[in-house]
XYZ file of N, CA, C and O in Angstrom:
804
model
N 84.774 116.037 156.548
C 84.694 114.338 156.315
C 86.116 114.571 155.318
O 87.140 113.643 154.879
N 85.317 115.048 154.178
C 86.711 115.458 152.594
C 87.696 115.682 153.309
O 88.764 115.947 152.476
N 87.951 117.140 154.204
C 88.230 117.306 154.341
C 90.099 116.589 154.842
O 91.352 116.725 155.151
N 89.410 115.940 156.167
C 89.765 115.665 157.254
C 91.706 114.777 156.344
O 92.395 115.191 156.741
N 91.325 113.417 155.498
C 92.464 112.723 155.229
C 93.698 113.818 154.191
O 94.513 113.752 154.170
N 92.567 114.513 153.603
C 93.870 115.908 152.960
C 95.160 116.778 153.712
O 95.611 116.718 153.426
N 94.328 117.013 154.967
C 94.333 117.858 156.023
C 95.710 117.055 156.441
O 97.251 117.361 157.215
N 95.455 115.985 157.085
C 96.492 115.022 157.350
C 97.505 114.550 156.600
O 98.989 115.228 156.965
N 97.638 114.559 155.032
C 99.060 114.556 154.352
C 98.882 116.072 153.988
O 100.850 116.297 154.399
N 98.722 117.311 153.924
C 99.439 118.472 154.186
C 99.945 119.101 155.361
O 100.457 120.183 155.438
N 99.135 118.531 156.236
C 99.351 119.194 157.535
C 99.330 117.947 159.055
O 99.137 117.564 159.849
N 100.735 117.034 158.535
C 100.740 115.435 159.300
C 100.646 116.064 160.697
O 100.737 115.421 161.761
N 101.458 117.559 161.322
C 101.232 117.042 163.090
C 100.335 117.885 163.054
O 100.255 117.971 164.454
N 99.962 119.190 162.668
C 98.422 119.753 163.555
C 97.169 120.053 162.061
O 96.395 120.955 162.145
N 97.356 118.485 162.264
C 95.965 118.344 161.015
C 95.097 119.317 161.479
O 93.809 119.938 161.473
N 94.633 118.716 163.052
C 94.019 119.054 163.910
C 93.464 120.361 164.319
O 92.214 121.065 163.738
N 94.689 121.055 164.479
C 94.692 122.337 164.859
C 93.883 123.274 163.785
O 93.519 124.035 164.096
N 94.565 123.077 162.637
C 93.947 123.742 161.389
C 92.695 123.006 161.143
O 92.279 124.362 160.541
N 92.616 122.222 161.536
C 90.698 122.196 161.239
C 89.824 122.684 162.042
O 88.790 123.043 161.278
N 91.057 122.469 163.659
C 89.799 123.676 164.491
C 90.126 125.377 164.176
O 88.642 125.553 164.679
N 90.855 125.661 163.810
C 90.706 126.995 163.391
C 90.727 126.541 161.853
O 89.402 128.178 161.551
N 89.637 126.202 160.864
C 89.067 126.029 159.730
C 87.339 126.906 160.899
O 86.604 127.367 159.648
N 87.055 125.372 161.802
C 85.617 125.707 162.460
C 85.671 126.838 162.683
O 84.632 127.483 162.868
N 86.796 127.860 163.442
C 86.255 129.078 164.073
C 86.139 129.673 163.010
O 84.853 130.523 163.125
N 86.832 129.630 162.057
C 86.665 130.733 160.747
C 85.217 130.561 159.875
O 84.554 131.795 160.016
N 85.117 129.103 160.270
C 83.087 129.225 159.464
C 82.115 129.449 160.240
O 81.585 130.132 160.113
N 82.533 129.174 161.647
C 81.388 130.037 162.854
C 81.332 131.960 162.456
O 79.808 132.146 162.799
N 82.650 132.148 161.928
C 82.614 133.800 162.051
C 81.372 134.442 160.958
O 81.165 135.029 160.529
N 82.134 133.450 159.834
C 81.131 133.909 158.243
C 79.930 133.225 157.973
O 79.629 133.945 157.872
N 79.447 132.526 158.697
C 78.186 131.565 158.325
C 77.027 132.355 158.899
O 76.027 132.702 157.861
N 77.158 133.395 159.773
C 76.007 134.325 160.492
C 76.356 135.640 159.278
O 75.002 135.923 158.654
N 76.942 135.910 158.205
C 76.811 136.506 157.492
C 76.559 136.380 155.976
O 76.601 137.292 154.954
N 76.739 135.050 155.498
C 76.492 134.749 154.194
C 75.083 134.795 154.354
O 74.248 134.850 153.950
N 75.415 134.859 152.533
C 73.945 135.673 151.738
C 72.779 134.633 151.814
O 73.129 133.714 151.285
N 71.513 135.021 151.598
C 71.284 134.181 151.715
C 70.070 134.313 150.835
O 69.664 135.057 149.822
N 69.552 132.806 149.705
C 69.103 132.770 148.578
C 68.380 132.104 148.130
O 67.491 131.825 149.915
N 67.713 131.225 147.632
C 67.445 129.957 147.064
C 67.876 128.960 148.006
O 69.150 129.141 148.005
N 66.667 128.021 148.021
C 67.469 126.849 148.630
C 69.063 125.766 148.207
O 69.496 125.604 148.808
N 68.701 125.967 146.646
C 69.944 125.549 146.436
C 70.768 126.245 146.213
O 72.041 125.501 146.279
N 70.863 127.902 146.021
C 71.529 128.256 145.647
C 72.492 128.070 147.413
O 73.718 128.396 147.089
N 71.483 128.452 148.335
C 72.095 128.380 149.770
C 72.957 127.519 149.998
O 74.462 127.472 151.149
N 72.651 126.249 149.446
C 73.200 124.704 149.622
C 74.980 125.054 149.154
O 75.977 125.174 149.583
N 75.046 125.391 147.942
C 76.565 126.251 147.102
C 76.801 126.505 147.935
O 78.293 126.870 147.976
N 76.319 127.775 148.397
C 76.868 129.087 149.288
C 77.651 128.449 150.791
O 78.767 129.073 151.320
N 77.054 127.936 151.461
C 77.277 127.071 152.181
C 78.931 126.375 151.882
O 79.947 126.347 152.973
N 78.886 125.343 151.237
C 80.384 124.893 150.538
C 81.255 126.463 150.272
O 82.424 125.536 150.738
N 81.250 126.918 149.811
C 81.494 128.559 149.638
C 81.954 128.980 150.625
O 83.769 129.530 151.406
N 81.414 129.247 151.277
C 81.618 129.334 153.092
C 82.796 128.449 153.891
O 83.696 129.165 154.346
N 82.537 127.295 154.033
C 83.868 126.444 154.012
C 84.623 126.900 153.902
O 85.944 126.060 153.984
N 85.013 126.677 152.324
C 86.005 126.677 151.596
C 86.963 128.223 151.937
O 88.138 127.698 151.996
N 86.051 128.661 152.021
C 86.905 130.164 152.642
C 87.361 130.471 153.885
O 88.057 130.595 153.999
N 86.965 129.448 154.555
C 87.263 129.091 156.661
C 88.757 128.233 155.575
O 89.758 128.910 157.002
N 88.797 127.720 155.438
C 89.601 126.289 155.418
C 90.583 127.502 154.710
O 92.195 127.155 155.142
N 90.685 127.997 153.388
C 91.860 129.089 152.555
C 92.290 129.422 153.905
O 93.476 129.743 154.066
N 91.603 130.709 154.923
C 92.192 131.494 156.157
C 93.106 130.574 156.773
O 93.922 131.090 157.188
N 92.204 129.482 157.181
C 93.067 128.815 157.709
C 94.403 128.380 157.372
O 95.084 127.768 158.658
N 94.476 127.405 156.639
C 95.260 126.766 156.371
C 96.467 128.098 156.020
O 97.655 128.120 156.407
N 96.677 129.342 155.404
C 97.429 130.577 155.216
C 98.196 130.769 156.971
O 98.742 130.764 156.817
N 96.460 130.628 157.775
C 96.936 131.280 159.656
C 98.280 130.280 159.662
O 99.172 130.400 160.517
N 98.217 129.120 159.230
C 99.050 127.912 159.499
C 100.236 127.182 158.837
O 100.880 126.693 158.572
N 101.167 128.490 157.913
C 102.492 128.289 156.745
C 101.860 128.239 155.916
O 103.171 127.933 154.546
N 101.061 127.966 155.445
C 100.635 127.543 153.886
C 100.303 128.802 152.877
O 99.729 129.840 153.538
N 101.041 128.788 151.687
C 101.280 129.909 150.581
C 99.727 130.096 149.826
O 98.450 129.190 150.311
N 99.122 131.407 150.078
C 98.262 131.753 149.151
C 97.557 130.285 147.824
O 97.115 129.733 147.950
N 98.506 130.161 147.181
C 98.481 129.267 145.940
C 98.418 127.693 146.618
O 97.507 127.255 146.158
N 99.027 127.467 147.199
C 98.880 126.079 147.833
C 97.493 125.986 148.634
O 96.499 124.891 148.486
N 96.975 126.956 149.356
C 96.235 127.072 149.932
C 94.409 126.684 149.107
O 93.728 125.952 149.364
N 95.033 127.510 148.260
C 94.518 127.590 146.687
C 94.441 126.089 145.777
O 93.078 125.710 145.808
N 94.780 125.381 145.972
C 95.031 124.612 145.281
C 94.731 123.369 146.654
O 93.543 121.505 145.711
N 94.513 123.123 147.691
C 94.009 122.368 148.472
C 92.457 122.475 148.847
O 91.441 121.776 148.840
N 91.920 123.419 148.836
C 91.102 123.949 148.244
C 90.122 123.489 146.694
O 89.142 122.685 147.354
N 90.500 123.750 146.009
C 90.225 123.117 145.100
C 90.400 121.433 144.624
O 89.201 120.860 144.538
N 90.841 120.564 145.481
C 91.273 119.397 145.769
C 90.165 118.796 146.940
O 89.166 117.639 146.420
N 90.058 119.531 147.652
C 89.105 119.056 148.156
C 87.688 119.009 147.554
O 87.008 118.229 148.307
N 87.285 120.205 147.567
C 85.712 120.889 146.393
C 85.957 119.605 145.323
O 84.560 119.003 145.102
N 86.618 119.122 144.646
C 86.925 118.166 143.847
C 86.141 117.004 144.124
O 85.363 116.400 143.868
N 86.673 116.403 145.891
C 86.685 115.077 146.093
C 85.032 115.522 146.861
O 84.399 114.529 146.152
N 84.281 116.710 146.783
C 83.027 116.386 147.088
C 82.485 117.069 146.145
O 81.298 115.763 146.285
N 82.554 117.090 145.153
C 82.310 117.350 143.890
C 81.779 116.113 142.847
O 80.774 115.803 142.247
N 82.563 115.281 142.777
C 82.581 114.401 141.860
C 81.532 113.430 141.368
O 81.186 113.215 140.878
N 81.138 112.866 142.857
C 79.966 112.027 143.170
C 78.676 113.100 141.635
O 78.141 111.739 141.698
N 78.564 114.444 142.557
C 77.267 114.926 141.483
C 76.620 115.202 140.457
O 75.733 113.960 139.513
N 77.924 114.905 139.397
C 77.479 115.700 137.992
C 77.675 113.990 138.181
O 76.705 113.110 136.550
N 78.646 112.787 138.295
C 78.743 111.299 138.095
C 77.256 110.583 138.452
O 76.326 110.123 137.658
N 76.025 111.027 139.287
C 75.281 110.525 139.968
C 73.984 111.331 139.357
O 72.751 110.909 138.550
N 74.635 112.233 138.197
C 73.224 113.168 137.015
C 73.292 112.874 136.517
O 72.299 111.988 135.835
N 74.761 111.689 135.751
C 74.689 111.364 133.876
C 74.022 109.642 134.369
O 73.254 109.516 133.359
N 73.690 108.751 135.568
C 73.280 107.818 135.550
C 71.918 108.211 136.022
O 70.846 107.463 135.033
N 71.267 109.459 136.325
C 69.705 109.760 136.412
C 69.524 110.147 135.125
O 68.421 109.483 134.474
N 69.923 110.203 134.264
C 69.315 111.119 133.426
C 69.202 109.945 132.328
O 68.776 110.152 130.995
N 69.787 108.717 132.490
C 69.926 107.382 131.698
C 67.836 107.158 131.544
O 67.952 106.652 130.476
N 67.358 107.351 132.163
C 66.118 107.160 132.495
C 65.552 108.300 131.674
O 64.247 108.070 131.392
N 65.726 108.991 131.238
C 65.221 109.994 130.362
C 65.947 109.773 128.693
O 65.025 110.193 127.790
N 67.416 109.377 128.320
C 67.356 108.937 127.015
C 68.362 108.232 126.686
O 69.613 108.144 128.286
N 69.331 107.831 125.531
C 69.527 106.554 125.992
C 71.371 107.575 124.848
O 72.152 107.187 124.818
N 71.352 108.713 124.267
C 71.848 109.516 123.760
C 72.582 110.311 124.259
O 71.712 111.396 125.746
N 73.690 110.253 125.153
C 74.784 111.289 125.099
C 74.264 112.521 124.850
O 74.301 113.455 126.235
N 73.572 113.043 124.257
C 73.693 114.685 123.779
C 72.324 115.069 124.591
O 72.198 116.096 125.398
N 71.598 114.262 124.427
C 69.957 114.643 125.240
C 70.351 114.501 126.403
O 69.207 115.182 127.286
N 71.827 113.076 126.971
C 70.763 113.833 128.090
C 72.098 114.692 129.131
O 71.339 115.053 130.243
N 72.988 114.784 128.411
C 73.752 116.021 129.151
C 73.182 117.275 128.848
O 73.188 118.098 129.688
N 72.206 117.562 127.731
C 71.501 118.925 127.784
C 70.702 119.296 128.788
O 69.888 120.176 129.337
N 69.503 117.383 129.036
C 68.637 117.850 129.402
C 69.193 118.412 131.367
O 68.271 118.830 132.571
N 70.263 117.416 131.669
C 71.051 117.859 132.911
C 71.446 119.290 133.505
O 71.181 119.930 133.627
N 72.249 119.624 131.674
C 72.884 121.244 131.893
C 71.089 122.434 131.993
O 71.450 123.410 133.039
N 69.800 121.582 131.414
C 69.062 122.489 131.122
C 68.310 122.862 132.690
O 68.045 123.662 133.723
N 68.563 121.780 133.613
C 67.725 121.298 134.784
C 68.615 122.532 135.749
O 68.568 122.868 136.997
N 69.749 122.059 135.514
C 71.300 122.768 136.404
C 71.028 124.544 136.809
O 70.726 125.107 137.785
N 71.103 124.498 135.161
C 70.323 126.263 135.574
C 69.447 126.810 135.784
O 69.462 127.968 136.297
N 68.144 125.681 135.579
C 66.484 126.636 135.652
C 66.541 126.289 137.549
O 65.748 127.305 138.023
N 66.639 125.203 137.968
C 66.546 124.929 139.358
C 67.360 125.254 140.020
O 66.881 125.021 141.422
N 68.752 124.744 140.125
C 70.118 124.433 141.105
C 70.554 125.622 140.821
O 70.583 126.410 142.175
N 71.316 126.219 139.736
C 71.381 127.702 139.956
C 70.723 128.338 139.300
O 70.601 129.224 138.357
N 70.277 128.578 140.621
C 68.772 129.551 139.983
C 69.032 131.386 140.406
O 70.486 131.467 140.932
N 68.363 132.285 140.757
C 68.552 133.238 140.971
C 68.899 133.167 142.757
O 68.879 132.783 142.818
N 69.503 134.246 142.304
C 70.645 135.708 142.193
C 71.416 135.068 140.764
O 71.844 135.758 139.637
N 71.179 133.876 140.067
C 72.743 133.555 138.859
C 71.511 134.282 137.713
O 70.436 133.736 138.061
N 72.765 134.807 136.737
C 71.802 135.338 135.430
C 72.165 134.216 134.463
O 73.446 134.285 134.413
N 71.505 133.566 133.288
C 71.946 132.749 132.674
C 71.247 133.621 131.031
O 70.439 134.151 130.927
N 72.463 133.280 130.424
C 72.007 134.077 128.593
C 72.378 132.766 127.674
O 73.197 132.452 127.638
N 70.842 131.942 127.838
C 71.407 130.767 126.310
C 71.968 131.073 124.755
O 71.070 132.711 124.227
N 72.552 130.106 124.365
C 73.152 131.281 123.097
C 72.458 129.550 121.834
O 73.036 128.618 122.342
N 72.166 129.751 121.024
C 71.961 129.018 120.116
C 73.429 128.046 119.297
O 74.366 129.160 119.157
N 74.026 126.842 119.691
C 75.010 126.090 119.705
C 75.175 124.971 118.861
O 73.377 124.125 118.977
N 75.631 124.682 117.414
C 75.667 123.652 116.334
C 76.499 122.594 116.949
O 76.375 121.206 116.549
N 77.526 123.061 118.256
C 78.615 121.989 118.690
C 78.146 121.275 119.550
O 78.839 120.054 119.913
N 76.969 121.434 120.381
C 76.641 120.616 121.795
C 75.550 122.072 123.161
O 74.793 122.207 121.621
N 76.163 122.525 124.143
C 75.179 123.393 123.602
C 75.741 124.709 124.756
O 77.115 124.367 125.022
N 75.484 126.224 124.899
C 75.730 127.253 125.035
C 74.877 128.265 125.760
O 73.964 128.543 125.824
N 75.576 128.646 126.682
C 75.302 129.433 127.189
C 76.283 130.923 127.958
O 77.686 130.420 128.185
N 75.800 131.920 128.229
C 76.933 132.958 129.214
C 76.170 132.670 130.535
O 75.040 133.338 131.205
N 76.706 132.949 131.779
C 76.319 133.005 132.933
C 77.385 134.588 133.066
O 77.934 135.108 133.280
N 75.940 135.466 133.478
C 76.101 137.084 132.977
C 76.559 137.807 134.535
O 76.482 138.654 135.182
N 75.299 136.794 135.810
C 76.069 137.347 137.030
C 75.996 136.183 138.209
O 75.392 135.425 137.365
N 76.513 136.066 138.739
C 77.610 134.964 139.646
C 77.585 135.358 141.259
O 78.415 135.902 141.654
N 76.717 134.910 141.903
C 77.047 135.369 143.531
C 77.801 134.662 144.583
O 78.033 135.717 145.104
N 78.654 133.620 143.666
C 79.812 133.124 143.510
C 80.841 133.688 144.278
O 81.995 134.562 145.032
N 81.457 134.646 142.785
C 82.165 135.587 142.180
C 82.145 136.642 143.639
O 83.129 137.321 143.540
N 80.745 137.218 142.997
C 80.637 138.272 144.498
C 80.614 138.514 145.884
O 81.216 139.122 146.706
N 80.269 137.065 146.320
C 81.224 136.745 147.387
C 82.526 136.486 147.598
O 82.968 137.427 149.100
N 82.711 136.112 147.075
C 84.406 136.104 147.695
C 84.885 137.089 147.241
O 86.040 137.418 147.558
N 84.836 138.317 145.738
C 85.747 139.693 145.822
C 84.597 140.228 147.204
O 85.904 141.333 147.772
N 83.887 140.122 147.908
C 83.209 141.163 149.309
C 84.150 140.440 150.071
O 84.681 141.897 150.982
N 84.742 139.278 150.240
C 85.564 138.853 150.938
C 86.963 138.586 150.801
O 87.690 138.995 151.426
N 87.103 139.448 149.978
C 88.384 140.413 149.808
C 89.785 138.922 148.907
O 90.659 139.505 149.112
N 89.276 137.950 148.834
C 89.821 136.764 147.639
C 89.404 136.306 146.542
O 88.579 135.241 146.627
N 88.923 137.144 145.614
C 88.712 136.905 144.442
C 89.258 135.586 144.104
O 88.743 135.071 143.050
N 90.763 135.462 144.179
C 91.214 134.552 144.024
C 90.688 133.527 144.094
O 91.008 132.524 143.349
N 90.312 133.201 145.603
C 89.219 132.099 145.273
C 88.167 130.579 144.739
O 88.143 129.620 144.980
N 87.438 132.507 144.006
C 86.092 132.237 143.028
C 86.928 130.794 142.521
O 86.415 129.687 141.796
N 88.048 130.637 141.717
C 88.352 130.011 140.945
C 88.663 128.335 141.034
O 88.088 127.689 140.772
N 89.158 128.372 142.559
C 89.835 127.557 142.953
C 88.008 126.563 143.761
O 88.355 125.000 143.457
N 87.611 127.354 144.673
C 86.255 126.544 144.918
C 85.491 126.409 144.005
O 84.186 125.389 144.252
N 85.232 126.948 142.833
C 84.143 127.175 141.739
C 83.920 126.739 140.553
O 83.701 125.365 139.970
N 84.914 127.801 140.225
C 85.164 127.626 138.535
C 85.378 126.529 138.009
O 85.282 125.923 137.317
N 86.328 125.534 138.190
C 87.161 125.209 137.922
C 86.557 123.660 138.051
O 87.043 122.634 137.495
N 85.440 123.411 138.669
C 84.721 122.871 139.243
C 83.803 122.092 138.364
O 83.817 120.754 137.426
N 83.663 123.506 137.071
C 82.886 122.777 136.376
C 83.769 121.619 134.963
O 82.901 120.886 134.461
N 85.016 121.754 135.055
C 85.914 120.457 134.556
C 85.474 119.459 134.787
O 85.201 118.203 134.014
N 85.578 119.521 135.623
C 85.013 117.449 136.577
C 83.812 116.679 135.608
O 83.662 116.303 135.681
N 82.753 118.077 135.716
C 81.517 117.421 135.178
C 81.582 117.375 133.800
O 80.855 116.477 133.270
N 81.989 117.671 133.022
C 82.522 117.791 131.408
C 82.584 116.226 131.384
O 82.594 115.541 130.699
N 83.419 116.311 132.181
C 85.078 114.618 131.998
C 83.578 113.173 132.519
O 83.803 112.346 132.180
N 82.911 113.494 133.426
C 81.996 112.775 134.175
C 80.889 112.849 133.166
O 80.620 111.588 132.565
N 80.538 113.760 132.187
C 80.302 113.615 131.129
C 79.857 113.571 129.381
O 79.617 112.470 128.755
N 81.449 112.502 129.296
C 82.447 112.916 128.006
C 82.028 113.829 127.061
O 81.948 113.747 125.795
N 81.839 114.702 127.394
C 81.831 115.982 126.672
C 83.336 117.266 127.114
O 83.702 117.123 128.020
N 83.437 118.149 126.322
C 84.253 119.327 126.483
C 83.749 120.458 126.923
O 82.686 120.451 125.947
N 84.636 120.968 127.972
C 83.665 122.190 128.460
C 85.079 123.122 127.729
O 86.548 123.154 128.105
N 84.685 124.444 126.784
C 85.672 124.638 126.258
C 84.738 126.425 127.127
O 83.440 126.812 126.738
N 85.960 127.084 127.883
C 85.537 128.464 128.265
C 86.746 129.530 128.864
O 88.062 129.278 128.681
N 86.758 130.664 127.415
C 87.930 131.010 127.442
C 87.723 132.495 128.105
O 89.060 132.904 128.488
N 87.128 132.512 129.665
C 86.597 133.814 129.779
C 85.536 133.872 131.512
O 84.823 132.841 131.245
N 86.257 134.275 132.620
C 85.053 133.468 133.392
C 85.027 135.430 134.509
O 86.015 136.192 133.720
N 83.477 136.018 134.704
C 83.861 137.028 135.425
C 84.942 136.598 136.581
O 85.479 138.150 137.161
N 84.956 135.512 137.439
C 85.796 135.789 138.282
C 87.194 136.658 138.204
O 88.230 137.341 138.338
N 87.478 136.390 136.448
C 88.810 136.540 136.081
C 88.806 138.205 135.317
O 89.673 139.063 135.101
N 87.533 138.893 135.209
C 87.416 140.395 135.534
C 86.641 140.088 133.941
O 86.445 141.685 134.125
N 86.058 139.575 133.328
C 84.946 139.778 132.330
C 83.699 139.844 132.814
O 83.715 139.966 133.571
N 82.942 140.750 131.645
C 81.751 140.550 132.225
C 81.225 139.792 132.225
O 79.506 139.444 132.770
N 81.238 138.481 131.480
C 80.507 137.352 131.279
C 81.090 135.482 131.583
O 82.316 135.528 131.139
N 80.955 134.792 132.067
C 81.531 133.989 131.623
C 80.804 132.790 130.693
O 79.640 132.246 129.779
N 81.704 132.682 129.615
C 80.963 131.942 128.666
C 81.336 130.191 128.183
O 82.911 129.830 128.290
N 80.265 129.912 128.767
C 80.365 127.844 129.084
C 80.095 127.694 127.332
O 78.780 127.995 126.883
N 80.649 126.686 127.047
C 80.664 126.395 125.420
C 80.808 124.695 125.945
O 81.902 124.192 125.572
N 80.112 123.565 125.565
C 79.932 122.608 126.319
C 79.605 121.615 124.222
O 78.592 121.940 123.478
N 80.654 121.316 124.085
C 81.265 120.181 122.990
C 80.612 118.783 123.377
O 81.706 118.305 123.655
N 79.906 118.694 122.238
C 79.637 117.012 122.108
C 80.401 116.200 121.206
O 81.331 116.979 120.226
N 80.717 114.790 121.915
C 81.640 114.047 120.948
C 81.211 114.172 119.297
O 82.506 113.848 118.925
N 80.495 114.363 119.491
C 79.797 113.710 117.748
C 80.124 115.408 116.546
O 81.316 115.159 115.979
N 80.767 116.425 117.177
C 81.191 117.325 117.143
C 82.232 117.621 116.674
O 83.309 117.875 116.043
N 82.558 116.718 117.865
C 84.644 117.167 117.694
C 84.874 115.959 116.797
O 85.850 116.417 116.298
N 84.234 114.681 116.943
C 84.766 113.885 115.604
C 84.874 114.595 114.353
O 85.438 114.501 113.376
N 83.355 115.252 114.019
C 83.409 116.240 112.930
C 84.259 116.466 112.959
O 85.475 117.076 111.206
N 84.583 117.605 113.541
C 85.751 118.807 113.949
C 87.103 118.364 113.275
O 88.236 118.278 112.212
N 86.984 117.323 113.637
C 89.058 115.772 114.027
C 88.389 115.599 112.392
O 89.455 116.274 112.212
N 86.943 114.493 111.678
C 88.357 114.820 110.203
C 87.797 115.942 108.929
O 88.542 115.984 108.166
N 87.274 117.221 109.496
C 87.031 118.146 108.618
C 89.039 118.652 108.795
O 89.508 118.859 107.857
N 89.716 118.047 109.826
C 90.934 119.285 109.690
C 92.091 118.029 109.075
O 92.863 118.594 108.458
N 91.775 116.902 109.252
C 92.812 115.960 108.502
C 92.456 116.073 107.190
O 93.374 115.324 106.362
N 90.839 116.647 106.537
C 90.657 116.683 104.852
C 91.436 117.606 104.619
O 91.406 117.819 103.402
């Protein structure tokens, strides 16, 4: 459903054929999908669909760069309601933004992005910080010969979450780019404002 109108915009005459190719690719890829916990399996299913669409779009004449951008747009459409819903739910936890975001991130790293994901939490005065030192999504796309797709299908969606929560995400490197870890640094508004005032003085 998320892909339908996007495909019609990019492939006005052949969107049905592109989707048919996507489903064919997905049926080939699904049986070989790595199996993990229920939560990680859900994410992996979306990664399989992303790869299927990426392959199908290129089969129908789209460039690699444009196919990656298409996947990212569709995945953003799918993902955006999730952090927004979590932020609304966190209101039951606290009225303070910092408390709410810390609770969400703690819940996500503990229960949703669970093993084989591995995280290393780091003390932070600016907000919340952790490194991802093992990412099965990166491993999957690398094994499939499309490491460049990781950013579009997964990594860049983290910034959607930051916008939904009203915080900044500063990340200088990712495993997908060849680094040893992804450095997630979530900066809360209060610290951002203090930094701006300090810079002005």
